[in-house]
CSV table of C-alpha atoms and ligand atoms in Angstrom, one decimal:
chain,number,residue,atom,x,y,z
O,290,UNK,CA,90.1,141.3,79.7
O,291,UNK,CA,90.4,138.1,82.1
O,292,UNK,CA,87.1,137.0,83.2
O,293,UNK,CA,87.4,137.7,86.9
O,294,UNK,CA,88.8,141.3,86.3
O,295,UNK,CA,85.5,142.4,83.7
O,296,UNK,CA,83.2,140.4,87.1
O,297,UNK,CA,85.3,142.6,89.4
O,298,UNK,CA,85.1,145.7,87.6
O,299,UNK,CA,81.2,145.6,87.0
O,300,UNK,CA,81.1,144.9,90.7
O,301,UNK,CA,82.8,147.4,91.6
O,302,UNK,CA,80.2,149.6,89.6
O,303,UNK,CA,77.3,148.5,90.8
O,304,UNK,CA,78.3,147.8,94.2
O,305,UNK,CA,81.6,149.1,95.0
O,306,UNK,CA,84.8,147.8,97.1
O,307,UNK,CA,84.6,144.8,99.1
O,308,UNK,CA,83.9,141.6,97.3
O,309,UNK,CA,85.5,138.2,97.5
O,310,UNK,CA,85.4,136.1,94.2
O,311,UNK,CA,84.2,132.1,94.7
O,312,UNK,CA,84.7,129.7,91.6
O,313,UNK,CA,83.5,126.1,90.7
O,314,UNK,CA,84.0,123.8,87.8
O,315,UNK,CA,82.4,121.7,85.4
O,316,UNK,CA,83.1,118.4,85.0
O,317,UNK,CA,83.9,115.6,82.9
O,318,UNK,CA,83.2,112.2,83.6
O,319,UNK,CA,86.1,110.0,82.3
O,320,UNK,CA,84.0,106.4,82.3
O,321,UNK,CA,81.2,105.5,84.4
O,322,UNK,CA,78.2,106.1,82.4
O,323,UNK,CA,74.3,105.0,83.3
O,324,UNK,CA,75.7,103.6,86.7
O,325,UNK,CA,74.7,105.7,88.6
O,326,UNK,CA,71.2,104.6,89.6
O,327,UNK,CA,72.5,100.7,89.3
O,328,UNK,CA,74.5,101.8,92.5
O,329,UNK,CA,77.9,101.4,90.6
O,330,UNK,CA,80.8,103.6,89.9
O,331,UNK,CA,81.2,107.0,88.3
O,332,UNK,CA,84.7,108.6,87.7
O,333,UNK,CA,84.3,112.1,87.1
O,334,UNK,CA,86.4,115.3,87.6
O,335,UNK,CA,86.4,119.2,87.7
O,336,UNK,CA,87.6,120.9,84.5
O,337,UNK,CA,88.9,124.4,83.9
O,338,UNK,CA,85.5,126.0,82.6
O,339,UNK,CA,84.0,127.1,85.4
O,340,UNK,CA,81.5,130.0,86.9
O,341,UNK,CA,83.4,133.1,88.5
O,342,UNK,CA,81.3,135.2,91.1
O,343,UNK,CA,82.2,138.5,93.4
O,344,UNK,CA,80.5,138.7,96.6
O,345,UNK,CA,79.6,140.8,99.4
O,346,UNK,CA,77.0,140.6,102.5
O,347,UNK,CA,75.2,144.0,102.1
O,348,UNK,CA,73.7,144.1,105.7
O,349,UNK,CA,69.8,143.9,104.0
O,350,UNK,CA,67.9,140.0,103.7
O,351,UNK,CA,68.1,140.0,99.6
O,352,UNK,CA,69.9,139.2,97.5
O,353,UNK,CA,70.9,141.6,94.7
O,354,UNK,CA,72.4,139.9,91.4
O,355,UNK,CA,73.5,140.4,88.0
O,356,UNK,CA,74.9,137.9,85.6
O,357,UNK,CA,77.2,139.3,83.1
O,358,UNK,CA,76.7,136.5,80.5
O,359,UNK,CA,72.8,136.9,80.3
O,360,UNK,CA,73.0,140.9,81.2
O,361,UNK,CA,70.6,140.9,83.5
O,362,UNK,CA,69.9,142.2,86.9
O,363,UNK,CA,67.9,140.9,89.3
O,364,UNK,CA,66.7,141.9,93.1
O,365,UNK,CA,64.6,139.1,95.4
O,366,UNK,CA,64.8,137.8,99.0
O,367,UNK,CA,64.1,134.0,99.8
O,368,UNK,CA,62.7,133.9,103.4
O,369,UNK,CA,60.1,131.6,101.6
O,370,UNK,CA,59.4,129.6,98.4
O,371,UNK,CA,56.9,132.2,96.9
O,372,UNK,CA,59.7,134.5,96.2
O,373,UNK,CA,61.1,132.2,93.1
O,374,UNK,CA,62.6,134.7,90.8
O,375,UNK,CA,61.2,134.3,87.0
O,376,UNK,CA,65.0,134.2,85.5
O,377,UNK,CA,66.0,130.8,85.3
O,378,UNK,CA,70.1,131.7,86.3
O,379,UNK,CA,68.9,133.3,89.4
O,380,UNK,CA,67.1,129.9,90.3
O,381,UNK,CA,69.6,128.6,90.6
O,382,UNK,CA,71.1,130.8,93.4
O,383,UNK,CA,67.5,131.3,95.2
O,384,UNK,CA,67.4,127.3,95.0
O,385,UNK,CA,70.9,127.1,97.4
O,386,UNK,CA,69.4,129.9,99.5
O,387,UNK,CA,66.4,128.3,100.6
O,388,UNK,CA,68.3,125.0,100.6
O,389,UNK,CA,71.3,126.1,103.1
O,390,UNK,CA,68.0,127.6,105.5
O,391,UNK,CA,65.9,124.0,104.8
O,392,UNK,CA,69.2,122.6,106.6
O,393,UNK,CA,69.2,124.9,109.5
O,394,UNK,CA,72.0,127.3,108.1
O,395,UNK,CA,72.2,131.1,108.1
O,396,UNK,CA,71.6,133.2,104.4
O,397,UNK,CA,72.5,136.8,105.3
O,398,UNK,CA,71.6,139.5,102.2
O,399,UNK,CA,74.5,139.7,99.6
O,400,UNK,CA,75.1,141.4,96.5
O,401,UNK,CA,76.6,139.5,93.4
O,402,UNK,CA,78.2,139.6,90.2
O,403,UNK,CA,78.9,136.2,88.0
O,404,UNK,CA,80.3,134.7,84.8
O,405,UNK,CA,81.5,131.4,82.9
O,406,UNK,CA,82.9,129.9,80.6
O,407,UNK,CA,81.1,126.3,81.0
O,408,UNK,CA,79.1,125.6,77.3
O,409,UNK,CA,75.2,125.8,78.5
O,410,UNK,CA,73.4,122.6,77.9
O,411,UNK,CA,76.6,120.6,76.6
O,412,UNK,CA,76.6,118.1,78.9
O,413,UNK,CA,79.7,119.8,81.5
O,414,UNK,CA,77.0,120.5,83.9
O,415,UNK,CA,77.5,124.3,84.1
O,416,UNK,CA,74.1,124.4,86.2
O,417,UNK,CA,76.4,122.4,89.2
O,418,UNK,CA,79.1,124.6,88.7
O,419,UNK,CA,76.8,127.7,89.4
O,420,UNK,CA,75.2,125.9,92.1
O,421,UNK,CA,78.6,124.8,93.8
O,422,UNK,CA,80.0,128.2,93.4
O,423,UNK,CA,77.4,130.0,95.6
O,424,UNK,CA,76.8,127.1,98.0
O,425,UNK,CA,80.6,127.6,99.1
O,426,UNK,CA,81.0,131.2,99.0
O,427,UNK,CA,77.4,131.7,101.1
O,428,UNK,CA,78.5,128.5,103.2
O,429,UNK,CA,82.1,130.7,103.9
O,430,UNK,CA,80.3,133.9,104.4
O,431,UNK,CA,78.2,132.8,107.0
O,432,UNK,CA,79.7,130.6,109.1
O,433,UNK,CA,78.3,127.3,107.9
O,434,UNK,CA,80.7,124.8,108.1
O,435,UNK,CA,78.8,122.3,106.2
O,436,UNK,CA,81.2,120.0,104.4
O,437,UNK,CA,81.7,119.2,100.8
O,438,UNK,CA,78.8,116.1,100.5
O,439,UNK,CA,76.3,118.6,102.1
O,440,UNK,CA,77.5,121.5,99.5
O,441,UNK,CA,76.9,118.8,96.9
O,442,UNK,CA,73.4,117.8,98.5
O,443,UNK,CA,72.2,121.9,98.4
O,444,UNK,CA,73.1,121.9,94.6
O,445,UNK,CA,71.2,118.4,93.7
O,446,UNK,CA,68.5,119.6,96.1
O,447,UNK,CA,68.4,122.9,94.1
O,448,UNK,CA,67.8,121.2,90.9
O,449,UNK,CA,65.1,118.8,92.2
O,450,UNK,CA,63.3,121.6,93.9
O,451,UNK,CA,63.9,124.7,92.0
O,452,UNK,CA,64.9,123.7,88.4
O,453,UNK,CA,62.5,120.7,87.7
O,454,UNK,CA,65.7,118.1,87.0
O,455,UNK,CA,65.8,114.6,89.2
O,456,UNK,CA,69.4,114.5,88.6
O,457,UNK,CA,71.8,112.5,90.5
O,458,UNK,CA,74.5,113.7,93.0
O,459,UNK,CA,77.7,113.0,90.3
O,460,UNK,CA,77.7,117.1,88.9
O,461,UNK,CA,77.7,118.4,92.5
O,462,UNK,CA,79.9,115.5,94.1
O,463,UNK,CA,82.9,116.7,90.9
O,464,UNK,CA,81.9,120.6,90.9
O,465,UNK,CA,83.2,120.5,94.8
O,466,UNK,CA,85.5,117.6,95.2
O,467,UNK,CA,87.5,118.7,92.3
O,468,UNK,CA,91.1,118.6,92.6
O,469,UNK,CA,94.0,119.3,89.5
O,470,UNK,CA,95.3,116.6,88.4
O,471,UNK,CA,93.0,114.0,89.7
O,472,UNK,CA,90.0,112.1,88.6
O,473,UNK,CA,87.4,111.1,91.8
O,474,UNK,CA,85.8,107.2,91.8
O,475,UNK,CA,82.5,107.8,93.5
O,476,UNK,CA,80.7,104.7,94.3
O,477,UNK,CA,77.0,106.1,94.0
O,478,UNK,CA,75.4,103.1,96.4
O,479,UNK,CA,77.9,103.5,99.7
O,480,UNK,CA,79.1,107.7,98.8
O,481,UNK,CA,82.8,106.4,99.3
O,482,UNK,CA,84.9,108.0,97.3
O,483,UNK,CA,88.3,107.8,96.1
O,484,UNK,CA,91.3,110.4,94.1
O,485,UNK,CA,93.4,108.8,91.3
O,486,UNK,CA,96.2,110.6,89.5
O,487,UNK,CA,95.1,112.1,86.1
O,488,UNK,CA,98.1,113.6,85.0
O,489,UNK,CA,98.2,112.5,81.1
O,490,UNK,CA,101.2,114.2,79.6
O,491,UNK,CA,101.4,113.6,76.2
O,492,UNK,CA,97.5,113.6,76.2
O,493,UNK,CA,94.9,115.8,75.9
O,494,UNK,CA,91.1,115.8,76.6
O,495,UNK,CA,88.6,117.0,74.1
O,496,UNK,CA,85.3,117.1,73.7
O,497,UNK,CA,83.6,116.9,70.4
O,498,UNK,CA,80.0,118.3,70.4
O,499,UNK,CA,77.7,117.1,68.1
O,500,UNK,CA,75.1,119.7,69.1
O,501,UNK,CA,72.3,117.2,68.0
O,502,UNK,CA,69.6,116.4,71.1
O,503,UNK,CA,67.6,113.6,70.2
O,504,UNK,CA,63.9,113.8,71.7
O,505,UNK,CA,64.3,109.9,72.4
O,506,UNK,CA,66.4,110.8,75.5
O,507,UNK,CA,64.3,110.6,78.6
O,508,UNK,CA,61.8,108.2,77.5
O,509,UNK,CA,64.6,106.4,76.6
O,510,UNK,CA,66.3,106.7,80.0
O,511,UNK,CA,63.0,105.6,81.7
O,512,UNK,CA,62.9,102.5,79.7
O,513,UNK,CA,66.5,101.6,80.2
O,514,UNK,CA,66.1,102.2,84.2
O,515,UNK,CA,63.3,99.4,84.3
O,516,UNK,CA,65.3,97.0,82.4
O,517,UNK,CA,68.0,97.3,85.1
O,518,UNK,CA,65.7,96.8,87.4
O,519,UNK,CA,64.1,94.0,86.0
O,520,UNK,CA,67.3,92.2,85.8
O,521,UNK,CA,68.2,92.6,89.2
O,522,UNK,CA,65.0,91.7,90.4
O,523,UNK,CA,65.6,88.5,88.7
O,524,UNK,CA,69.5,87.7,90.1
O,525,UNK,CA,68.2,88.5,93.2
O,526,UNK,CA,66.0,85.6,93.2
O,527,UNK,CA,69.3,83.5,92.7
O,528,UNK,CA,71.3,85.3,95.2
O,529,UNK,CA,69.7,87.7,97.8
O,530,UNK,CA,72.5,90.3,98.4
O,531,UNK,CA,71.7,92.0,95.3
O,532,UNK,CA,70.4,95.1,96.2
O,533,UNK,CA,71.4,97.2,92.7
O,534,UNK,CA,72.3,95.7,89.6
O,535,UNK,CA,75.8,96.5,90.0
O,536,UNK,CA,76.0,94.2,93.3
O,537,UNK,CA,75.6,91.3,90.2
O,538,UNK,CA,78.4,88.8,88.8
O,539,UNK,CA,78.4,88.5,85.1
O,540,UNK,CA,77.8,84.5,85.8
O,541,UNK,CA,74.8,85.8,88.1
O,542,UNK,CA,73.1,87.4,85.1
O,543,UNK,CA,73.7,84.5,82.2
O,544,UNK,CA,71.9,82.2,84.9
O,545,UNK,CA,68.9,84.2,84.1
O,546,UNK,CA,69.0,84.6,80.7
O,547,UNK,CA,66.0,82.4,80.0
O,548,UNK,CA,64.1,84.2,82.6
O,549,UNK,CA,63.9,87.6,81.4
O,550,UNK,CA,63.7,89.5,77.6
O,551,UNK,CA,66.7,89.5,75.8
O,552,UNK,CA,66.5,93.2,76.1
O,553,UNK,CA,66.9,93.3,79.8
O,554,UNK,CA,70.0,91.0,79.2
O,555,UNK,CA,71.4,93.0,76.7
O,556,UNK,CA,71.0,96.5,78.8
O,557,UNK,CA,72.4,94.4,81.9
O,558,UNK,CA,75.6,93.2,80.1
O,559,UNK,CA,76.5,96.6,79.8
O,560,UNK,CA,75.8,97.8,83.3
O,561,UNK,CA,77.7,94.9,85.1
O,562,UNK,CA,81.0,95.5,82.3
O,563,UNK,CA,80.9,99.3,82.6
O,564,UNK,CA,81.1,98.6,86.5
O,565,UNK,CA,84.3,96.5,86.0
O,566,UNK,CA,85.5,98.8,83.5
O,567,UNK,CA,85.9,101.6,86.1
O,568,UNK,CA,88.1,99.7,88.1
O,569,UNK,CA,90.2,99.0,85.3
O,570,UNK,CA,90.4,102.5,84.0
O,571,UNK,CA,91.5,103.0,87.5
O,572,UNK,CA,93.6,100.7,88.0
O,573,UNK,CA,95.3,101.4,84.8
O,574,UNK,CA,95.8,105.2,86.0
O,575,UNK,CA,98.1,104.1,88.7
O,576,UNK,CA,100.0,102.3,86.3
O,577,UNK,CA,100.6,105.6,83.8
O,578,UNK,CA,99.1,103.0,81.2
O,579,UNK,CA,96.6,105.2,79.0
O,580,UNK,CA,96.3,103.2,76.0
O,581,UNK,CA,94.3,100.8,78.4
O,582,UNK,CA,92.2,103.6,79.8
O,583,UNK,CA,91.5,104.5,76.0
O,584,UNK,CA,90.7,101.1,74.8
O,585,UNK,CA,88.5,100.8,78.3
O,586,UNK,CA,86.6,104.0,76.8
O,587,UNK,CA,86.1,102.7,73.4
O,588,UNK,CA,84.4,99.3,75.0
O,589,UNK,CA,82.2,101.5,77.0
O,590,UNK,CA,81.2,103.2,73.3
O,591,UNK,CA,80.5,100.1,72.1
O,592,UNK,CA,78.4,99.3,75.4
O,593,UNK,CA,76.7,102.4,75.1
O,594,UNK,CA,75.9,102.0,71.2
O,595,UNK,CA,75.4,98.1,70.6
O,596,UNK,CA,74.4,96.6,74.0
O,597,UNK,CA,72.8,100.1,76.1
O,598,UNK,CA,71.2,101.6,72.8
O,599,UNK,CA,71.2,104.7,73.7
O,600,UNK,CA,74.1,106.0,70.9
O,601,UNK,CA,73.0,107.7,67.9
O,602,UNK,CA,74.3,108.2,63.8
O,603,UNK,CA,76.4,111.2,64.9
O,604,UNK,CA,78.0,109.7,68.0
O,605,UNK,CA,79.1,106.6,66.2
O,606,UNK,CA,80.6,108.8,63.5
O,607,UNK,CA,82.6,110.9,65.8
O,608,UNK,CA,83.9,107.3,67.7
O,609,UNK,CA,84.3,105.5,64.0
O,610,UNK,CA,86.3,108.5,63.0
O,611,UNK,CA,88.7,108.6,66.2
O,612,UNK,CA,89.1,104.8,65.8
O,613,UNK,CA,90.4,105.6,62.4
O,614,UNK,CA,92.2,108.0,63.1
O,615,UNK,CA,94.0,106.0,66.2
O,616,UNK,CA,92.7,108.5,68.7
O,617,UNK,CA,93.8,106.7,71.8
O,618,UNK,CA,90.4,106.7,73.7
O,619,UNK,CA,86.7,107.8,72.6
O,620,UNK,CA,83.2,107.8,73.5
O,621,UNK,CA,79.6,109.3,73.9
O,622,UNK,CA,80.3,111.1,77.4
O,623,UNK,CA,76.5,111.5,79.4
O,624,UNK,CA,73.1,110.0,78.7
O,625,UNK,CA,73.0,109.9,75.0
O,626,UNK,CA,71.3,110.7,72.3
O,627,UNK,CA,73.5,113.6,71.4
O,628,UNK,CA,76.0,115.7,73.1
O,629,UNK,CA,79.7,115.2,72.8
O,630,UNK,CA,81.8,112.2,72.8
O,631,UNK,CA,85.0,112.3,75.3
O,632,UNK,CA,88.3,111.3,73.4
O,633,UNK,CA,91.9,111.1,74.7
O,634,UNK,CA,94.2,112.2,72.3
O,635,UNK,CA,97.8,112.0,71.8
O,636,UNK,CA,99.2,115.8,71.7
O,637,UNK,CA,100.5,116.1,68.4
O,638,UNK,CA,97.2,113.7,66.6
O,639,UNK,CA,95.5,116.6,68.1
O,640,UNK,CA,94.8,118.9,65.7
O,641,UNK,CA,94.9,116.5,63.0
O,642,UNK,CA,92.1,114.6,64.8
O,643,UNK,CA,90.4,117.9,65.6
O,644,UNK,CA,90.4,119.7,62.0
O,645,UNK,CA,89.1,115.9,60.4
O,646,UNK,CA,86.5,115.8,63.0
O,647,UNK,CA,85.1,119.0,61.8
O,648,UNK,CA,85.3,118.8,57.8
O,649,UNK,CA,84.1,115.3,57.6
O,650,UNK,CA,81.2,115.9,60.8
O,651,UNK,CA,80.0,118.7,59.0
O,652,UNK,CA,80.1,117.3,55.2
O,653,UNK,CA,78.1,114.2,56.5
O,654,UNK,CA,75.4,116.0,58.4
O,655,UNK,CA,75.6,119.9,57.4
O,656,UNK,CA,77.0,121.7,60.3
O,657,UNK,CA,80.1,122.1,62.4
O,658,UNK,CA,80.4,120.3,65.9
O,659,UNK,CA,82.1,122.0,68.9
O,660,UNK,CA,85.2,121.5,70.3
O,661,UNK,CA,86.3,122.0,73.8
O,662,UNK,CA,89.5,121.0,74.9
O,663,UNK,CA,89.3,120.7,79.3
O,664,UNK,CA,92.7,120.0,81.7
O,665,UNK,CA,91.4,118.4,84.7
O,666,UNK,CA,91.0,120.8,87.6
O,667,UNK,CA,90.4,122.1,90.7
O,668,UNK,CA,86.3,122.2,92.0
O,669,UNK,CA,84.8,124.7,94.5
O,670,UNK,CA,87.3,127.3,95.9
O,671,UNK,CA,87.8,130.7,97.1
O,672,UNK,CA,90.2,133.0,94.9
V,842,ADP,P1,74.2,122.0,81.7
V,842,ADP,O1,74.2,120.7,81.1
V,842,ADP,O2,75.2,122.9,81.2
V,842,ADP,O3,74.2,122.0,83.3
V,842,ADP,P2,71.6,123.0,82.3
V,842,ADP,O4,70.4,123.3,81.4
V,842,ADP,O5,71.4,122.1,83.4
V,842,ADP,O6,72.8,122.7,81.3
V,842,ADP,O7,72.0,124.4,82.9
V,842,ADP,C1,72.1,125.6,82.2
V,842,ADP,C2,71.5,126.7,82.9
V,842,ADP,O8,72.4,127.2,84.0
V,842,ADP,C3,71.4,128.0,82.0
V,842,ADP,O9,70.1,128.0,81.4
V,842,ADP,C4,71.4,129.1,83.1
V,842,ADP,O10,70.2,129.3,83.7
V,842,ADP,C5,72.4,128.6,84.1
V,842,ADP,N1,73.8,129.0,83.8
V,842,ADP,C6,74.9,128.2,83.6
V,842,ADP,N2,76.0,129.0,83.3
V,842,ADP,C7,75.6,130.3,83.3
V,842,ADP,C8,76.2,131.5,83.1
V,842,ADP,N3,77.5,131.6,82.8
V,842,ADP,N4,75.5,132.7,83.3
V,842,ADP,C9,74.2,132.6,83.6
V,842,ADP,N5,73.5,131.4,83.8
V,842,ADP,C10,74.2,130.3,83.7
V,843,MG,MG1,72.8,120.9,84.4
């Protein structure tokens, strides 16, 4: 059974005729990675995992939910902050409640019946893709009108407030900006954004997951933040209109190598080439010419692994191992220190590239990653 029939026949059960179904993706993000907070590019796009829900104003002021993947039912209203409901999944939709009435907009009661198919935890961001599912379909229901950026804001805001993660706005921005076919430049400084055409016949995307977390991670990400910051701090003695790291030259940072650790210099290198990577990978896309976006990806790897630090054994294999095997672009895709790595793979290396990936993963570190392949996709819609 498809997943939106088994949500509409369960809400049909509980709640009976009536309800509309909402959905909103995941997301990948091609190349871009740890620019956000330097104020530089990220080039992400929905995918076709998403979350499904059926809903229906039901004339009371709760809300009445049940998520098929967890089982669970739940009840609560969200006139005020005290309400929080204990399950984390319905957080999540309490958080976009109280966030659409922070910003002056009108929650009616509803009742509600969701699944997905987004991995938990992966690093797809199915958290934005629940959050950007309900902040459209309550935004529609009630007569909202707030537009796609504020849709996104409700869903960050939900994880600040409700969820205990200071993420940026990059999940939220691809879970409702999401179109097929197209991957969205965001420049996270200025919020201008920009489509280009992702339409890689003769490719496809997959995701290897090496299902290790490292506890490094945030410490890690703390530490890596100040080094940026450091190093702007020290170009912007040179040359004022540096405001983020990404605002900086390459021949603006080796005029202060002597002036801060070699560290700093190392972790800005990166930054400032992953900015200019972007473009390329962008520019590249409107040329059809993939085997530079690949090569672009396998830099940023290298970046990531040699320069940024923030790689680990199991990543490196997976990229060593699609460099071998002439994969046409790989790398760690998120933070780091686990998760998957993103590779662009000629269709028929594919499942060469897929099967080798899992033997030789699993007889070097003893179990067996995951594989998700993803088609670039539509974001927040009705159905
Ligand atoms: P991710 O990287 O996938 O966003 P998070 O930890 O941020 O990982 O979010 C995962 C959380 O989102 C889950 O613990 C759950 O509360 C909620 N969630 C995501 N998808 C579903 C789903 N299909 N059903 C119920 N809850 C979900
Ligand atoms: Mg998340």
């Amino acid at each position: 059974m498809s997943m939106t029939t088994q949500i509409h026949e369960k809400f049909v059960a509980l709640f009976g005729e009536g309800g509309e179904q909402y959905a909103a993706a995941g997301r990948i993000n091609l190349i871009g990675e740890h620019t956000d907070y330097n104020g530089g590019y990220v080039f992400p796009g929905a995918i076709d995992k998403g979350i499904v829900a059926e809903i229906k104003l039901n004339g009371t002021d709760k809300v009445r939910a049940f998520s098929i993947d967890c089982d669970e039912y739940v009840e609560f209203s969200f006139q005020n902050d005290e309400a929080l409901p204990g399950q984390q999944w319905a957080r999540y939709i309490f958080g976009v409640c109280r966030e659409i009435l922070k910003r002056g907009g009108k929650v009616a009661g509803f009742d509600t019946v969701f699944a997905g198919d987004v991995p938990l935890g992966a690093g797809l961001s199915s958290s934005a893709a629940l959050e950007s599912c309900y902040a459209n379909a309550i935004n529609e229901l009630n007569g909202n009108g707030f537009d796609k950026f504020e849709l996104a804001k409700i869903g960050q805001s939900t994880e600040h407030n409700y969820c205990g993660v200071k993420c940026g706005i990059m999940d939220q921005f691809a879970s409702c900006f999401g179109k097929a076919g197209c991957l969205i430049r965001l420049n996270c400084k200025t919020l201008e954004y920009k489509y280009f055409p992702f339409d890689s016949k003769g490719y496809k995307v997959v995701l290897i997951d090496s299902c290790v977390k490292h506890k490094l991670a945030s410490s890690a990400y703390n530490k890596r933040r100040e080094s940026c910051e450091n190093a702007a701090a020290a170009i912007r003695k040179n040359h004022p209109e540096v405001e983020f790291l990404s605002d900086a030259k390459r021949v603006w940072l080796d005029e202060v190598r002597d002036r801060i650790p070699e560290e700093d210099f190392l972790r800005a290198e990166y930054v400032i080439g992953e900015v200019q990577r972007v473009l390329d990978v962008c520019d590249a896309l409107e040329r059809g010419d993939y085997e530079t976006v690949g090569e672009m990806m396998y830099q940023t790897h290298f970046g990531l692994s040699r320069l940024y630090e923030v790689s680990c054994e199991e990543l490196d294999f997976l990229n060593k191992l699609a460099r071998k095997m002439d994969v046409t672009g790989s790398r760690v895709m998120g933070g780091g220190f686990g998760g998957c790595t993103i590779n662009l793979v000629k269709e028929e290396l594919y499942e060469d590239f897929v099967n080798a990936a899992k033997e030789q993963f699993t007889a070097r570190f003893g179990h067996e990653p995951k594989v998700y392949d993803v088609v670039v996709s539509d974001g927040a819609r009705k159905l």
